[in-house]
Coordinates of C-alpha atoms and ligand atoms in Angstrom, one line a residue:
X1 CA -55.5 -5.6 49.0
X2 CA -55.7 -6.6 45.4
X3 CA -58.6 -5.6 43.3
X4 CA -59.6 -6.7 39.9
X5 CA -59.8 -4.8 36.7
X6 CA -63.5 -4.2 36.8
X7 CA -63.7 -3.6 33.1
X8 CA -63.8 -7.3 32.6
X9 CA -67.2 -7.3 34.2
X10 CA -68.3 -4.8 31.5
X11 CA -67.8 -7.3 28.7
X12 CA -71.1 -8.1 27.2
X13 CA -72.3 -11.8 27.4
X14 CA -70.0 -14.7 26.7
X15 CA -67.8 -14.8 23.6
X16 CA -69.8 -15.8 20.6
X17 CA -68.1 -19.1 19.8
X18 CA -68.7 -20.7 23.2
X19 CA -72.4 -20.0 22.9
X20 CA -72.4 -21.7 19.4
X21 CA -70.6 -24.7 20.9
X22 CA -73.0 -24.9 23.7
X23 CA -76.0 -24.9 21.4
X24 CA -74.4 -27.4 19.0
X25 CA -73.5 -29.7 21.9
X26 CA -77.0 -29.5 23.4
X27 CA -78.5 -30.5 20.0
X28 CA -76.0 -33.4 19.7
X29 CA -76.9 -34.7 23.2
X30 CA -80.6 -34.6 22.3
X31 CA -80.0 -36.2 18.9
X32 CA -77.3 -38.8 19.4
X33 CA -75.8 -40.1 16.1
X34 CA -76.7 -37.0 14.1
X35 CA -73.6 -35.7 12.3
X36 CA -73.2 -31.9 12.6
X37 CA -71.9 -30.1 9.5
X38 CA -69.7 -27.1 10.3
X39 CA -69.7 -23.9 8.3
X40 CA -69.1 -21.8 11.3
X41 CA -65.6 -21.2 12.6
X42 CA -62.8 -19.4 10.7
X43 CA -60.1 -22.0 11.3
X44 CA -57.8 -23.4 8.7
X45 CA -58.2 -27.1 7.8
X46 CA -55.7 -27.9 5.0
X47 CA -52.2 -29.2 5.5
X48 CA -49.2 -26.8 5.3
X49 CA -47.4 -26.4 2.0
X50 CA -44.4 -28.7 1.5
X51 CA -42.0 -25.7 1.2
X52 CA -43.3 -24.3 4.5
X53 CA -42.9 -27.7 6.2
X54 CA -39.3 -27.8 4.9
X55 CA -38.7 -24.4 6.4
X56 CA -40.1 -25.4 9.8
X57 CA -37.9 -28.6 9.7
X58 CA -34.9 -26.5 8.8
X59 CA -35.7 -24.3 11.8
X60 CA -35.8 -27.3 14.1
X61 CA -32.6 -28.8 12.5
X62 CA -30.7 -25.6 13.2
X63 CA -31.5 -26.0 16.9
X64 CA -29.9 -29.5 16.9
X65 CA -26.4 -28.2 16.2
X66 CA -24.2 -26.0 18.4
X67 CA -23.0 -24.1 15.3
X68 CA -26.5 -23.1 14.2
X69 CA -28.3 -23.1 17.6
X70 CA -30.0 -19.8 18.5
X71 CA -31.7 -18.8 21.8
X72 CA -33.6 -15.6 22.2
X73 CA -33.8 -13.7 19.0
X74 CA -34.6 -10.1 18.4
X75 CA -37.9 -9.1 19.9
X76 CA -38.8 -7.3 16.7
X77 CA -38.3 -10.5 14.7
X78 CA -35.6 -12.2 12.6
X79 CA -33.9 -9.6 10.4
X80 CA -34.3 -11.8 7.3
X81 CA -38.1 -12.2 7.9
X82 CA -38.6 -8.4 8.5
X83 CA -36.8 -7.8 5.2
X84 CA -38.9 -10.4 3.4
X85 CA -42.1 -8.9 4.8
X86 CA -41.1 -5.4 3.8
X87 CA -40.3 -6.8 0.3
X88 CA -44.0 -8.1 0.0
X89 CA -45.1 -4.5 0.5
X90 CA -42.7 -3.3 -2.2
X91 CA -44.5 -5.6 -4.6
X92 CA -47.7 -3.8 -3.9
X93 CA -46.0 -0.5 -4.6
X94 CA -46.0 0.4 -0.9
X95 CA -42.8 1.6 0.7
X96 CA -42.3 -0.2 4.1
X97 CA -38.8 -0.2 5.7
X98 CA -37.5 -3.2 7.7
X99 CA -37.5 -1.3 10.9
X100 CA -41.2 -0.6 10.6
X101 CA -42.0 -4.3 10.6
X102 CA -42.5 -6.0 14.0
X103 CA -42.9 -9.8 13.8
X104 CA -45.2 -11.4 16.4
X105 CA -46.9 -14.6 17.4
X106 CA -50.1 -13.7 15.5
X107 CA -52.4 -10.9 14.5
X108 CA -54.8 -11.4 17.4
X109 CA -52.3 -10.5 20.1
X110 CA -51.2 -7.4 18.1
X111 CA -54.8 -6.3 17.4
X112 CA -55.5 -6.6 21.1
X113 CA -52.2 -5.1 22.4
X114 CA -51.9 -2.1 20.0
X115 CA -54.4 -0.1 21.9
X116 CA -52.1 -0.1 24.9
X117 CA -49.8 2.5 23.3
X118 CA -52.7 5.0 23.2
X119 CA -54.3 7.0 26.0
X120 CA -57.2 5.6 27.9
X121 CA -59.5 8.5 26.9
X122 CA -59.1 8.0 23.1
X123 CA -62.5 7.6 21.4
X124 CA -62.6 4.4 19.4
X125 CA -64.6 3.8 16.3
X126 CA -65.3 0.2 15.0
X127 CA -67.0 -1.2 12.0
X128 CA -70.4 -2.7 12.9
X129 CA -70.4 -5.7 12.6
X130 CA -66.7 -6.4 13.5
X131 CA -64.2 -9.0 14.6
X132 CA -65.0 -8.9 18.4
X133 CA -61.4 -8.4 19.6
X134 CA -61.5 -4.7 18.6
X135 CA -64.4 -3.9 21.0
X136 CA -63.5 -6.3 23.8
X137 CA -59.9 -5.2 24.2
X138 CA -60.9 -1.5 24.3
X139 CA -63.6 -2.3 26.8
X140 CA -61.0 -4.1 29.0
X141 CA -58.8 -1.0 28.7
X142 CA -61.6 1.2 29.9
X143 CA -62.6 2.9 26.6
X144 CA -66.0 1.2 26.3
X145 CA -68.2 3.1 28.8
X146 CA -71.5 1.5 29.7
X147 CA -73.1 -1.4 27.8
X148 CA -76.6 -0.8 26.7
X149 CA -78.1 -4.3 26.5
X150 CA -81.1 -3.2 24.5
X151 CA -79.1 -1.7 21.7
X152 CA -76.1 -4.1 22.1
X153 CA -73.7 -1.1 22.1
X154 CA -71.1 0.5 24.5
X155 CA -71.9 4.1 24.9
X156 CA -68.3 5.4 24.5
X157 CA -67.6 3.5 21.4
X158 CA -68.5 4.9 17.9
X159 CA -70.2 2.2 15.8
X160 CA -69.8 2.6 12.0
X161 CA -72.7 0.7 10.4
X162 CA -71.9 -1.7 7.6
X163 CA -75.1 -2.4 5.8
X164 CA -76.5 -3.7 2.5
X165 CA -77.0 0.0 1.5
X166 CA -73.4 1.0 1.9
X167 CA -72.0 -2.3 0.5
X168 CA -70.9 -3.2 4.1
X169 CA -68.2 -0.5 4.2
X170 CA -68.9 2.5 6.4
X171 CA -68.8 6.3 5.9
X172 CA -66.2 8.2 7.9
X173 CA -67.5 9.1 11.3
X174 CA -69.4 12.4 11.6
X175 CA -67.8 13.2 15.0
X176 CA -64.1 13.3 15.9
X177 CA -62.7 9.9 16.9
X178 CA -59.2 9.0 17.7
X179 CA -58.7 5.3 16.9
X180 CA -60.4 3.7 13.9
X181 CA -60.4 -0.1 13.4
X182 CA -60.9 -1.2 9.8
X183 CA -60.8 -4.8 8.7
X184 CA -60.5 -5.5 4.9
X185 CA -61.2 -8.1 3.6
X186 CA -63.7 -8.1 6.4
X187 CA -64.5 -10.7 9.0
X188 CA -67.4 -11.2 9.2
X189 CA -69.0 -9.6 6.1
X190 CA -66.5 -10.6 3.4
X191 CA -66.6 -7.1 2.0
X192 CA -63.4 -5.5 0.7
X193 CA -62.7 -1.8 0.8
X194 CA -61.7 -0.1 -2.4
X195 CA -58.8 2.4 -2.6
X196 CA -61.2 5.3 -2.8
X197 CA -63.0 4.1 0.3
X198 CA -59.8 3.8 2.2
X199 CA -58.6 7.1 0.9
X200 CA -61.6 8.8 2.6
X201 CA -60.6 7.3 6.0
X202 CA -56.9 8.3 5.4
X203 CA -58.0 11.8 4.7
X204 CA -60.2 11.9 7.8
X205 CA -57.5 10.4 10.0
X206 CA -54.9 12.9 8.8
X207 CA -57.3 15.8 9.4
X208 CA -58.2 14.7 12.9
X209 CA -54.8 13.3 13.9
X210 CA -56.5 10.0 14.4
X211 CA -54.9 6.6 13.9
X212 CA -56.3 3.8 11.7
X213 CA -55.7 0.2 12.9
X214 CA -55.9 -1.7 9.7
X215 CA -56.4 -5.5 10.0
X216 CA -55.4 -7.1 6.8
X217 CA -55.4 -10.7 8.0
X218 CA -57.2 -11.9 4.9
X219 CA -55.3 -9.8 2.3
X220 CA -54.1 -12.8 0.4
X221 CA -57.7 -13.7 -0.4
X222 CA -58.0 -10.7 -2.7
X223 CA -57.8 -11.8 -6.3
X224 CA -59.2 -8.6 -7.9
X225 CA -56.1 -6.6 -8.8
X226 CA -57.9 -3.3 -8.4
X227 CA -58.6 -3.9 -4.7
X228 CA -55.9 -2.8 -2.2
X229 CA -54.2 -5.5 -0.1
X230 CA -52.6 -3.0 2.1
X231 CA -53.7 0.4 3.3
X232 CA -50.3 1.7 2.4
X233 CA -51.3 1.5 -1.3
X234 CA -53.2 4.7 -0.4
X235 CA -51.1 7.8 -0.5
X236 CA -50.6 9.4 2.9
X237 CA -51.6 6.2 4.8
X238 CA -48.2 5.9 6.4
X239 CA -48.8 9.1 8.3
X240 CA -51.9 7.7 10.0
X241 CA -52.2 3.9 9.8
X242 CA -50.8 0.9 11.6
X243 CA -51.3 -2.3 9.7
X244 CA -51.6 -5.8 11.2
X245 CA -51.3 -9.1 9.3
X246 CA -50.9 -12.8 9.8
X247 CA -49.6 -16.0 8.4
X248 CA -52.7 -17.8 9.8
X249 CA -55.0 -17.7 6.9
X250 CA -52.4 -17.1 4.2
X251 CA -50.1 -20.0 5.1
X252 CA -52.2 -22.1 7.5
X253 CA -50.4 -20.9 10.6
X254 CA -53.5 -20.8 12.8
X255 CA -51.9 -23.3 15.2
X256 CA -48.3 -22.5 14.2
X257 CA -48.6 -18.8 15.2
X258 CA -46.9 -16.0 13.3
X259 CA -48.0 -12.5 12.4
X260 CA -46.7 -8.9 12.1
X261 CA -47.5 -5.3 12.6
X262 CA -46.3 -2.3 10.6
X263 CA -45.8 0.9 12.6
X264 CA -44.5 3.4 10.0
X265 CA -41.9 6.0 11.2
X266 CA -44.1 8.6 9.6
X267 CA -47.2 7.6 11.6
X268 CA -48.2 10.4 14.0
X269 CA -51.0 11.4 16.3
X270 CA -52.0 14.4 18.4
X271 CA -49.0 14.3 20.7
X272 CA -46.7 11.9 18.9
X273 CA -44.3 13.2 16.3
X274 CA -42.8 11.0 13.6
X275 CA -41.1 7.9 15.0
X276 CA -42.7 8.1 18.4
X277 CA -45.4 5.5 17.8
X278 CA -42.9 3.2 16.2
X279 CA -40.6 3.6 19.3
X280 CA -43.5 3.0 21.7
X281 CA -44.5 -0.2 19.9
X282 CA -40.9 -1.3 20.0
X283 CA -40.8 -0.6 23.7
X284 CA -44.0 -2.4 24.3
X285 CA -42.8 -5.5 22.4
X286 CA -39.4 -5.5 24.1
X287 CA -41.1 -5.3 27.5
X288 CA -43.9 -7.8 27.1
X289 CA -42.8 -10.1 24.3
X290 CA -39.6 -12.2 23.8
X291 CA -39.8 -12.6 20.1
X292 CA -41.7 -15.1 17.9
X293 CA -40.5 -18.8 17.8
X294 CA -37.2 -19.2 15.8
X295 CA -38.5 -22.4 14.2
X296 CA -41.8 -20.7 13.2
X297 CA -40.0 -17.7 11.7
X298 CA -38.0 -20.0 9.5
X299 CA -41.3 -21.5 8.3
X300 CA -42.6 -17.9 7.7
X301 CA -39.5 -17.1 5.6
X302 CA -40.2 -20.3 3.5
X303 CA -43.8 -19.2 3.1
X304 CA -42.7 -15.9 1.6
X305 CA -40.3 -17.5 -0.8
X306 CA -41.4 -17.6 -4.4
X307 CA -42.2 -21.4 -4.2
X308 CA -43.8 -21.0 -0.8
X309 CA -46.1 -18.3 -2.1
X310 CA -47.1 -20.4 -5.1
X311 CA -48.0 -23.4 -2.9
X312 CA -49.8 -21.3 -0.3
X313 CA -51.8 -19.7 -3.1
X314 CA -53.0 -23.2 -4.1
X315 CA -54.5 -23.7 -0.6
X316 CA -56.1 -20.2 -0.7
X317 CA -57.6 -21.1 -4.1
X318 CA -59.0 -24.3 -2.6
X319 CA -60.8 -22.4 0.2
X320 CA -62.1 -19.9 -2.4
X321 CA -63.5 -22.8 -4.4
X322 CA -65.3 -23.8 -1.2
X323 CA -66.7 -20.2 -1.0
X324 CA -68.0 -20.6 -4.6
X325 CA -69.7 -23.9 -3.7
X326 CA -71.4 -22.3 -0.8
X327 CA -72.3 -19.1 -2.7
X328 CA -73.8 -21.1 -5.6
X329 CA -75.6 -23.6 -3.4
X330 CA -77.2 -21.0 -1.2
X331 CA -78.1 -18.7 -4.0
X332 CA -79.8 -21.6 -5.8
X333 CA -82.3 -21.9 -3.0
X334 CA -83.0 -18.1 -3.0
X335 CA -80.8 -17.0 -0.1
X336 CA -79.2 -13.6 -0.5
X337 CA -75.4 -14.0 -0.3
X338 CA -72.7 -11.3 0.0
X339 CA -68.9 -11.7 0.2
X340 CA -67.0 -14.8 -0.6
X341 CA -65.4 -13.4 -3.7
X342 CA -62.3 -11.8 -2.4
X343 CA -62.7 -13.1 1.1
X344 CA -63.2 -16.5 2.8
X345 CA -66.4 -15.4 4.5
X346 CA -69.9 -15.2 3.1
X347 CA -72.5 -13.0 4.7
X348 CA -75.9 -14.5 4.2
X349 CA -79.1 -12.6 4.8
X350 CA -81.6 -14.5 6.8
X351 CA -84.9 -15.0 4.9
X352 CA -88.1 -13.2 5.9
X353 CA -86.3 -11.0 8.5
X354 CA -85.7 -14.0 10.8
X355 CA -83.3 -13.0 13.7
X356 CA -79.7 -14.4 13.4
X357 CA -79.9 -16.7 16.5
X358 CA -83.3 -18.0 15.4
X359 CA -81.9 -18.8 11.9
X360 CA -78.9 -20.4 13.6
X361 CA -81.3 -22.8 15.4
X362 CA -83.3 -23.4 12.2
X363 CA -80.1 -24.4 10.2
X364 CA -79.0 -26.5 13.1
X365 CA -82.2 -28.4 13.6
X366 CA -83.4 -28.7 10.0
X367 CA -80.0 -29.1 8.2
X368 CA -77.7 -30.0 11.0
X369 CA -75.4 -27.2 9.8
X370 CA -73.5 -24.9 12.3
X371 CA -73.0 -21.3 11.1
X372 CA -72.3 -18.1 13.0
X373 CA -75.0 -15.7 13.8
X374 CA -74.2 -12.2 12.5
X375 CA -75.7 -10.6 15.6
X376 CA -72.7 -11.9 17.6
X377 CA -70.5 -9.4 15.7
X378 CA -72.4 -6.3 16.5
X379 CA -75.9 -4.8 16.3
X380 CA -75.8 -4.4 12.5
X381 CA -74.9 -8.0 12.1
X382 CA -78.5 -8.8 13.1
X383 CA -80.4 -10.5 10.3
X384 CA -77.3 -12.1 8.8
X385 CA -75.2 -15.2 9.2
X386 CA -71.5 -15.6 8.7
X387 CA -70.6 -18.7 6.7
X388 CA -67.0 -19.7 6.6
X389 CA -65.2 -21.3 3.6
X390 CA -62.6 -22.9 5.7
X391 CA -63.1 -26.7 5.7
X392 CA -62.5 -29.9 3.7
X393 CA -64.3 -29.8 0.3
X394 CA -66.4 -32.9 1.1
X395 CA -67.6 -31.5 4.4
X396 CA -68.5 -28.2 2.7
X397 CA -70.4 -29.9 -0.1
X398 CA -72.3 -32.1 2.4
X399 CA -73.3 -29.1 4.4
X400 CA -74.4 -27.1 1.4
X401 CA -76.4 -30.1 0.0
X402 CA -78.0 -30.5 3.4
X403 CA -79.1 -26.9 3.5
X404 CA -80.4 -27.1 0.0
X405 CA -82.4 -30.3 0.8
X406 CA -83.6 -29.7 4.3
X407 CA -84.1 -25.9 4.9
X408 CA -87.8 -25.1 5.0
X409 CA -88.5 -21.5 5.7
Ligands
LIG1 N1 -57.9 -10.5 12.5 C1 -59.0 -11.1 12.0 C2 -59.9 -10.2 11.3 C3 -59.3 -12.4 12.2 O1 -60.4 -12.9 11.7 C4 -58.4 -13.2 12.9 C5 -58.7 -14.7 13.1 O2 -59.7 -15.2 12.8 C6 -57.3 -12.7 13.4 C7 -57.0 -11.3 13.2 C8 -56.3 -13.5 14.2 O3 -55.2 -13.9 13.5 P1 -54.1 -14.7 14.2 O4 -54.4 -16.2 14.0 O5 -52.8 -14.3 13.4 O6 -54.0 -14.4 15.6

């Protein structure tokens, strides 16, 4: 008799984005002909850089000839790409070896799967608000405990509040936790941790034999040279941190799919000496994953070339100019806006203490603009909206103008 993994039934409510889509669709059905303006979803919209397209074409062309055809590749990734990724860390002054790099089909699968190499009784700490994958994958794995609908929390998870008062970066937990998820630049708040802030977590993790899962999916959006793009810029981080990154937002690979995870040899935990976690992730990937697409990896290599980086940066600058348009437009009508300076997300405080979902409906009905309610990212997201800078400039400008003209609160 087969039985299901009952933890799926513990997942709180539907995923945020289907609920947004449902409300937007209901509004469109009631108001046919009204154009909805989207500032909601973190999906890339601009075309791939020419150098990256050439790389992808090269990958496809290689498959057309017997002499250059390749079938399955290394589960850990193409050796050239692993080397190129390690070289990116060297530029930041961080020492990452090729065999610490594991190429994947994106950051989301890695963020979701990494917990599987840790025991089921690990206590997990998450930033609140947070990218929902950290919580949901740990709930599915049985680490959530019971969901308290009134408080919006799972009772076995430790929530680290990110508030206006702490600049949306938390203090280290007061109690002992085992796995700590940190996302910087942060989705949804757009906040970026300083080296000093990360150093406190590194110190905590080393002291408690905890492991930090550092999600750096938006690292390329950091323009301030003082802010760390990798946790490995902090001394000692290799002993306690696993870092996950992606080509999705840095090279427009949201649909192409390519990412990577760094599991340092030095990374240890309570019962894992140096090398053990690296070996376990290797084993996990070799068992469940057959390597990223060879065509896509060729595209990834092109994206990391000097010319590729230059072209990808132009697209990042384009999105960051969108962020500026949103920030200036919203600030001009008195909204309080955070983030959007070293991150493609803006965290907008709702006026007059209006609840997130209520403000979502107000923006939808008054300005026809779709945003993302902060409450969907955790209890401390209440009272905020996430606004995304991903979009075509004309659409972004139209949405901002509509908010400026039509929002009446
Ligand atoms: N991590 C964060 C914080 C994200 O916001 C996203 C995507 O929105 C991902 C990971 C997923 O990245 P990928 O497209 O590489 O799966």
